[in-house]
Amino acid sequence: MSQTLSSKEFVASFKQSIAARAEACRQGGVAPTLAVVLVGEKPDSVAYQRSAIKRAQALGVDVREYNLPEASTTAEVQAALREINEDAAIHGCLLLRPMPAHIDDAAVCETLAVHKDSDGITTASMGGVFANNGVGFAPCTPSACLHLLDAYGISVEGKKVAVVGRSLVVGRPLALMLLHRNATVTVCHSRTPQLAEVTRQADIVITATGRAKAYGPQFFREGQIVLDVGTNFDENGMLCGDVDFDAVAPVVAAITPVPGGIGGITTCALMDHVVVAAERAGGKAASL
Ligand code: NDP
């Protein structure tokens, strides 16, 4: 039977360290502050907004809520982001997406200042991930994957890694971040032929496709490590990953569960980025 790569213990220690660093910032005169911007009332976004606010408050990160009406124009959302950019007391920003269809997503994202871009949504932050030059922040989910690998002491150096999914928020930045760690990365997507042959050749497989339990044992072999980023609901309305956990766990060496894997680390990664930005703004207690 394989090892279950639960994030529970890591999340507990990560939270402790973020809370301690947030407190040190406060002692240094800077209260780490996250702006949460929500346009409209899409239920998924409202749920994520609530959980992010709860997590922030539990870790000592202050929150400024920007709740804009569904009918807001692109210019009005941009104006809110400019206000955030100009407010020195705000260190990071979470913009809940997708926004209503009439809003120009790219134009809004580009308005955010790169040093407040806690979830890596601007082209400047993406460039920072591409160049690996420390500009901006990486998106939180790929960051969460690396945190989990580190927590279990799993090195990707020299390993073959198959990343299934190439979105701008998960697959693509993750592939680059693994490349910077000297992995040999294959990025797979909906047009990849013979996907199972590609995934079976990898040492590590990371799925981020949004297809509930789509990847069964035929996609894997013994000895592999599997990270499942998928956050989906199965036919019974239960949260599940992209991988059919029950069928695949007996085959591979180690696998993340859903829930209890990558998802739990993602909101912590967001708070970590806000605290890093606050530290950069000078909020570090002299004793630390
Ligand atoms: P997107 O829909 O933006 O991208 C999905 C990717 O999967 C695309 O690149 C797509 O390929 C690829 N794909 C779709 N079907 C197949 C297929 N049959 N074979 C191979 N590849 C396929 O999704 P996201 O990247 O935003 O999210 C992916 C999953 O991760 C979702 O379940 C989401 O809920 C979850 N997620 C979890 C987070 C967490 O914190 N744990 C945070 C963010 C996302 P193509 O480009 O060719 O269309």
Short mmCIF file of C-alpha atoms and ligand atoms in Angstrom, two decimals:
data_model
loop_
_atom_site.label_atom_id
_atom_site.label_comp_id
_atom_site.label_asym_id
_atom_site.label_seq_id
_atom_site.Cartn_x
_atom_site.Cartn_y
_atom_site.Cartn_z
CA MET A 1 0.00 0.00 0.00
CA SER A 2 1.28 3.45 -0.84
CA GLN A 3 2.11 6.35 1.45
CA THR A 4 -0.65 8.97 1.72
CA LEU A 5 0.95 12.40 1.39
CA SER A 6 -1.39 14.24 3.74
CA SER A 7 -0.73 17.96 4.18
CA LYS A 8 -2.24 18.06 7.68
CA GLU A 9 0.97 18.18 9.73
CA PHE A 10 2.71 20.52 7.32
CA VAL A 11 -0.28 22.89 7.28
CA ALA A 12 -0.24 23.03 11.10
CA SER A 13 3.46 23.96 11.23
CA PHE A 14 3.20 26.33 8.23
CA LYS A 15 0.33 28.16 9.97
CA GLN A 16 2.38 28.49 13.15
CA SER A 17 5.34 29.96 11.30
CA ILE A 18 3.16 32.38 9.28
CA ALA A 19 1.37 33.54 12.45
CA ALA A 20 4.73 34.07 14.22
CA ARG A 21 6.08 36.08 11.30
CA ALA A 22 2.85 38.12 11.06
CA GLU A 23 3.19 38.93 14.76
CA ALA A 24 6.83 39.91 14.28
CA CYS A 25 5.71 42.29 11.52
CA ARG A 26 3.17 43.84 13.90
CA GLN A 27 5.87 44.32 16.52
CA GLY A 28 7.93 45.97 13.82
CA GLY A 29 5.08 48.41 13.20
CA VAL A 30 3.57 46.84 10.08
CA ALA A 31 0.27 44.92 10.28
CA PRO A 32 0.23 42.46 7.34
CA THR A 33 -2.91 43.28 5.36
CA LEU A 34 -4.65 41.49 2.52
CA ALA A 35 -7.21 43.12 0.24
CA VAL A 36 -9.87 40.69 -0.96
CA VAL A 37 -11.69 41.87 -4.07
CA LEU A 38 -14.97 40.26 -5.07
CA VAL A 39 -17.10 41.41 -7.99
CA GLY A 40 -20.64 40.06 -7.83
CA GLU A 41 -21.80 37.14 -5.72
CA LYS A 42 -20.76 33.94 -7.51
CA PRO A 43 -21.28 31.24 -4.84
CA ASP A 44 -17.84 29.55 -5.37
CA SER A 45 -16.10 32.92 -5.09
CA VAL A 46 -18.11 33.92 -2.00
CA ALA A 47 -17.17 30.60 -0.37
CA TYR A 48 -13.49 31.10 -1.22
CA GLN A 49 -13.65 34.72 -0.04
CA ARG A 50 -15.05 33.58 3.32
CA SER A 51 -12.47 30.86 3.81
CA ALA A 52 -9.60 33.20 2.84
CA ILE A 53 -10.82 35.86 5.29
CA LYS A 54 -11.18 33.29 8.07
CA ARG A 55 -7.71 31.89 7.41
CA ALA A 56 -6.19 35.39 7.30
CA GLN A 57 -7.75 36.43 10.58
CA ALA A 58 -6.64 33.19 12.27
CA LEU A 59 -3.04 33.89 11.23
CA GLY A 60 -2.93 37.56 12.23
CA VAL A 61 -3.31 38.96 8.73
CA ASP A 62 -5.75 41.89 8.54
CA VAL A 63 -8.30 41.92 5.75
CA ARG A 64 -9.80 44.77 3.71
CA GLU A 65 -12.86 43.65 1.82
CA TYR A 66 -13.72 45.21 -1.53
CA ASN A 67 -17.18 43.91 -2.47
CA LEU A 68 -18.15 45.38 -5.81
CA PRO A 69 -21.57 44.97 -7.42
CA GLU A 70 -22.06 42.48 -10.27
CA ALA A 71 -22.75 45.38 -12.66
CA SER A 72 -19.39 47.07 -12.00
CA THR A 73 -17.49 48.13 -15.09
CA THR A 74 -13.89 47.18 -15.91
CA ALA A 75 -12.90 50.77 -15.09
CA GLU A 76 -14.58 50.58 -11.67
CA VAL A 77 -12.76 47.35 -10.76
CA GLN A 78 -9.51 48.86 -12.01
CA ALA A 79 -10.16 51.92 -9.81
CA ALA A 80 -10.47 49.66 -6.76
CA LEU A 81 -7.16 47.98 -7.61
CA ARG A 82 -5.46 51.37 -8.08
CA GLU A 83 -6.69 52.35 -4.62
CA ILE A 84 -5.14 49.13 -3.27
CA ASN A 85 -1.88 49.81 -5.14
CA GLU A 86 -1.64 53.26 -3.60
CA ASP A 87 -2.48 52.25 -0.03
CA ALA A 88 0.81 51.55 1.74
CA ALA A 89 -1.03 49.75 4.54
CA ILE A 90 -2.09 46.97 2.14
CA HIS A 91 0.55 44.35 1.29
CA GLY A 92 -1.27 41.81 -0.84
CA CYS A 93 -4.37 41.36 -2.94
CA LEU A 94 -6.61 38.43 -3.73
CA LEU A 95 -8.84 39.08 -6.75
CA LEU A 96 -11.57 36.46 -6.92
CA ARG A 97 -12.02 35.06 -10.41
CA PRO A 98 -13.71 34.40 -12.68
CA MET A 99 -15.22 37.88 -12.61
CA PRO A 100 -18.53 38.58 -14.42
CA ALA A 101 -18.17 37.97 -18.18
CA HIS A 102 -18.50 41.65 -19.19
CA ILE A 103 -15.32 42.57 -17.30
CA ASP A 104 -11.99 42.60 -19.14
CA ASP A 105 -10.09 40.13 -16.97
CA ALA A 106 -6.66 40.78 -18.50
CA ALA A 107 -6.99 44.56 -18.18
CA VAL A 108 -8.03 44.27 -14.53
CA CYS A 109 -5.22 41.84 -13.64
CA GLU A 110 -2.61 44.07 -15.25
CA THR A 111 -3.72 46.98 -13.06
CA LEU A 112 -2.48 45.30 -9.89
CA ALA A 113 0.98 46.31 -8.68
CA VAL A 114 3.36 43.38 -8.97
CA HIS A 115 4.59 43.61 -5.36
CA LYS A 116 0.97 43.23 -4.14
CA ASP A 117 0.17 40.40 -6.55
CA SER A 118 -0.07 37.65 -3.91
CA ASP A 119 -1.46 35.03 -6.32
CA GLY A 120 0.75 35.65 -9.34
CA ILE A 121 -1.95 36.85 -11.74
CA THR A 122 -0.08 39.70 -13.48
CA THR A 123 2.11 39.26 -16.53
CA ALA A 124 4.98 40.73 -14.50
CA SER A 125 4.63 37.98 -11.87
CA MET A 126 4.38 35.33 -14.58
CA GLY A 127 7.56 36.78 -16.08
CA GLY A 128 9.17 36.45 -12.66
CA VAL A 129 8.26 32.75 -12.59
CA PHE A 130 9.52 32.32 -16.16
CA ALA A 131 12.84 34.03 -15.49
CA ASN A 132 13.15 32.76 -11.91
CA ASN A 133 14.41 36.21 -10.93
CA GLY A 134 12.40 36.87 -7.76
CA VAL A 135 10.04 39.41 -9.34
CA GLY A 136 6.51 39.10 -7.95
CA PHE A 137 5.00 35.97 -6.41
CA ALA A 138 4.30 32.61 -7.97
CA PRO A 139 0.65 31.54 -8.06
CA CYS A 140 -0.37 29.90 -4.79
CA THR A 141 -1.30 26.42 -6.04
CA PRO A 142 2.04 25.62 -7.73
CA SER A 143 3.73 27.07 -4.61
CA ALA A 144 1.61 24.67 -2.53
CA CYS A 145 2.82 21.71 -4.62
CA LEU A 146 6.45 22.63 -3.95
CA HIS A 147 5.74 23.09 -0.23
CA LEU A 148 4.26 19.59 -0.09
CA LEU A 149 7.23 18.05 -1.92
CA ASP A 150 9.60 19.84 0.48
CA ALA A 151 7.59 18.75 3.53
CA TYR A 152 8.11 15.11 2.52
CA GLY A 153 11.74 15.64 1.47
CA ILE A 154 10.95 14.72 -2.14
CA SER A 155 13.57 16.14 -4.50
CA VAL A 156 12.61 16.58 -8.16
CA GLU A 157 16.20 17.11 -9.32
CA GLY A 158 16.94 14.81 -12.23
CA LYS A 159 13.49 13.25 -12.01
CA LYS A 160 11.02 12.91 -14.86
CA VAL A 161 7.90 14.85 -13.93
CA ALA A 162 4.67 14.76 -15.94
CA VAL A 163 2.39 17.75 -15.30
CA VAL A 164 -1.11 17.12 -16.65
CA GLY A 165 -2.77 20.49 -17.27
CA ARG A 166 -1.30 23.70 -18.68
CA SER A 167 -3.44 26.50 -17.23
CA LEU A 168 -1.84 29.81 -16.29
CA VAL A 169 -2.78 29.31 -12.62
CA VAL A 170 -1.50 25.77 -12.13
CA GLY A 171 0.10 23.62 -14.85
CA ARG A 172 2.25 26.11 -16.73
CA PRO A 173 3.84 27.96 -13.78
CA LEU A 174 4.28 24.66 -11.94
CA ALA A 175 6.16 23.17 -14.90
CA LEU A 176 8.56 26.12 -14.89
CA MET A 177 9.04 26.00 -11.13
CA LEU A 178 9.90 22.29 -11.36
CA LEU A 179 12.28 23.04 -14.23
CA HIS A 180 14.06 25.59 -12.03
CA ARG A 181 14.56 22.72 -9.57
CA ASN A 182 16.22 20.69 -12.32
CA ALA A 183 13.37 18.29 -13.04
CA THR A 184 12.86 17.02 -16.59
CA VAL A 185 9.31 18.20 -17.15
CA THR A 186 6.70 17.04 -19.67
CA VAL A 187 3.60 19.24 -19.84
CA CYS A 188 0.48 17.33 -20.96
CA HIS A 189 -2.92 18.70 -21.96
CA SER A 190 -6.16 17.79 -23.70
CA ARG A 191 -4.44 17.23 -27.06
CA THR A 192 -1.67 14.99 -25.71
CA PRO A 193 -1.97 11.63 -27.47
CA GLN A 194 -1.40 8.42 -25.46
CA LEU A 195 -1.40 10.30 -22.19
CA ALA A 196 -1.10 7.09 -20.16
CA GLU A 197 2.18 6.23 -21.89
CA VAL A 198 3.57 9.64 -20.95
CA THR A 199 2.42 9.54 -17.33
CA ARG A 200 3.64 5.95 -16.84
CA GLN A 201 7.15 6.99 -17.88
CA ALA A 202 7.36 9.72 -15.25
CA ASP A 203 8.79 9.40 -11.74
CA ILE A 204 6.35 12.02 -10.46
CA VAL A 205 2.91 12.76 -11.91
CA ILE A 206 1.01 15.95 -11.05
CA THR A 207 -2.58 16.22 -12.24
CA ALA A 208 -4.40 19.55 -12.57
CA THR A 209 -7.20 19.07 -15.07
CA GLY A 210 -10.49 19.44 -13.19
CA ARG A 211 -11.76 16.00 -14.31
CA ALA A 212 -13.22 14.06 -11.38
CA LYS A 213 -11.50 10.67 -10.83
CA ALA A 214 -10.50 10.61 -14.50
CA TYR A 215 -7.11 9.00 -13.96
CA GLY A 216 -7.26 5.35 -12.96
CA PRO A 217 -4.52 2.73 -12.49
CA GLN A 218 -3.80 2.46 -16.23
CA PHE A 219 -2.11 5.89 -16.04
CA PHE A 220 0.36 4.84 -13.33
CA ARG A 221 2.96 2.25 -12.37
CA GLU A 222 4.62 1.15 -9.17
CA GLY A 223 7.17 3.43 -7.54
CA GLN A 224 5.62 6.71 -8.71
CA ILE A 225 4.77 9.76 -6.63
CA VAL A 226 1.42 11.35 -7.48
CA LEU A 227 0.28 14.88 -6.58
CA ASP A 228 -3.39 15.49 -7.27
CA VAL A 229 -4.27 19.19 -7.57
CA GLY A 230 -7.80 18.54 -8.84
CA THR A 231 -10.65 19.86 -6.71
CA ASN A 232 -13.81 18.34 -8.11
CA PHE A 233 -17.07 16.78 -7.03
CA ASP A 234 -17.96 13.19 -7.84
CA GLU A 235 -21.35 11.79 -8.84
CA ASN A 236 -22.38 11.75 -5.14
CA GLY A 237 -21.41 15.36 -4.60
CA MET A 238 -18.27 14.40 -2.65
CA LEU A 239 -15.04 16.38 -3.00
CA CYS A 240 -12.53 14.40 -5.05
CA GLY A 241 -9.40 14.82 -7.12
CA ASP A 242 -8.53 14.14 -10.76
CA VAL A 243 -7.07 10.78 -9.75
CA ASP A 244 -9.21 7.81 -8.75
CA PHE A 245 -7.51 7.61 -5.35
CA ASP A 246 -8.90 4.25 -4.20
CA ALA A 247 -7.88 2.50 -7.41
CA VAL A 248 -4.50 4.21 -7.83
CA ALA A 249 -3.20 4.26 -4.23
CA PRO A 250 -2.47 0.50 -4.21
CA VAL A 251 -0.37 0.86 -7.39
CA VAL A 252 1.94 3.83 -6.71
CA ALA A 253 4.52 4.61 -4.00
CA ALA A 254 2.89 7.78 -2.64
CA ILE A 255 -0.14 9.94 -3.43
CA THR A 256 -1.81 13.08 -2.08
CA PRO A 257 -5.42 12.73 -0.89
CA VAL A 258 -8.30 15.05 -1.87
CA PRO A 259 -9.31 16.62 0.44
CA GLY A 260 -6.31 16.82 2.75
CA GLY A 261 -3.56 17.32 0.17
CA ILE A 262 -2.58 20.31 -1.97
CA GLY A 263 -5.80 22.28 -1.41
CA GLY A 264 -5.14 22.84 2.31
CA ILE A 265 -1.75 24.40 1.60
CA THR A 266 -2.94 26.84 -1.06
CA THR A 267 -4.59 29.39 1.25
CA CYS A 268 -1.56 29.20 3.56
CA ALA A 269 0.68 29.97 0.56
CA LEU A 270 -1.44 33.07 -0.07
CA MET A 271 -1.00 34.27 3.53
CA ASP A 272 2.71 33.46 3.35
CA HIS A 273 3.02 35.75 0.32
CA VAL A 274 1.18 38.57 2.13
CA VAL A 275 3.50 38.25 5.14
CA VAL A 276 6.58 38.17 2.89
CA ALA A 277 5.35 41.42 1.29
CA ALA A 278 4.81 42.93 4.75
CA GLU A 279 8.32 41.85 5.77
CA ARG A 280 9.68 43.51 2.64
CA ALA A 281 7.76 46.65 3.63
CA GLY A 282 9.88 46.77 6.76
CA GLY A 283 7.72 44.91 9.22
CA LYS A 284 10.23 42.71 10.95
CA ALA A 285 10.75 42.79 14.71
CA ALA A 286 14.36 43.63 15.54
CA SER A 287 14.74 40.47 17.61
CA LEU A 288 13.88 38.11 14.71
P1 NDP B 1 -8.33 24.75 -16.24
O1 NDP B 1 -9.67 24.28 -16.68
O2 NDP B 1 -7.95 26.16 -16.43
O3 NDP B 1 -7.23 23.85 -17.00
C1 NDP B 1 -7.38 22.48 -17.10
C2 NDP B 1 -6.20 21.91 -17.85
O4 NDP B 1 -6.40 20.50 -17.95
C3 NDP B 1 -6.07 22.44 -19.27
O5 NDP B 1 -4.72 22.72 -19.55
C4 NDP B 1 -6.58 21.30 -20.12
O6 NDP B 1 -5.95 21.16 -21.38
C5 NDP B 1 -6.22 20.09 -19.28
N1 NDP B 1 -7.08 18.98 -19.63
C6 NDP B 1 -8.44 18.99 -19.73
N2 NDP B 1 -8.87 17.77 -20.14
C7 NDP B 1 -7.77 17.01 -20.30
C8 NDP B 1 -7.57 15.67 -20.71
N3 NDP B 1 -8.58 14.88 -21.08
N4 NDP B 1 -6.31 15.19 -20.74
C9 NDP B 1 -5.27 15.98 -20.41
N5 NDP B 1 -5.40 17.27 -20.01
C10 NDP B 1 -6.63 17.77 -19.97
O7 NDP B 1 -8.22 24.29 -14.74
P2 NDP B 1 -7.24 24.82 -13.56
O8 NDP B 1 -5.83 24.65 -13.96
O9 NDP B 1 -7.72 26.13 -13.07
O10 NDP B 1 -7.61 23.77 -12.42
C11 NDP B 1 -7.33 22.40 -12.58
C12 NDP B 1 -7.85 21.65 -11.37
O11 NDP B 1 -7.16 22.09 -10.24
C13 NDP B 1 -9.35 21.88 -11.07
O12 NDP B 1 -9.89 20.70 -10.51
C14 NDP B 1 -9.32 22.97 -10.04
O13 NDP B 1 -10.47 22.94 -9.21
C15 NDP B 1 -8.09 22.57 -9.28
N6 NDP B 1 -7.48 23.67 -8.55
C16 NDP B 1 -7.14 23.42 -7.27
C17 NDP B 1 -6.55 24.37 -6.51
C18 NDP B 1 -6.10 24.01 -5.14
O14 NDP B 1 -5.80 24.85 -4.37
N7 NDP B 1 -5.99 22.71 -4.82
C19 NDP B 1 -6.39 25.74 -7.02
C20 NDP B 1 -6.64 25.89 -8.43
C21 NDP B 1 -7.21 24.87 -9.15
P3 NDP B 1 -6.10 22.28 -22.54
O15 NDP B 1 -5.18 23.38 -22.15
O16 NDP B 1 -5.65 21.56 -23.76
O17 NDP B 1 -7.53 22.69 -22.57
#
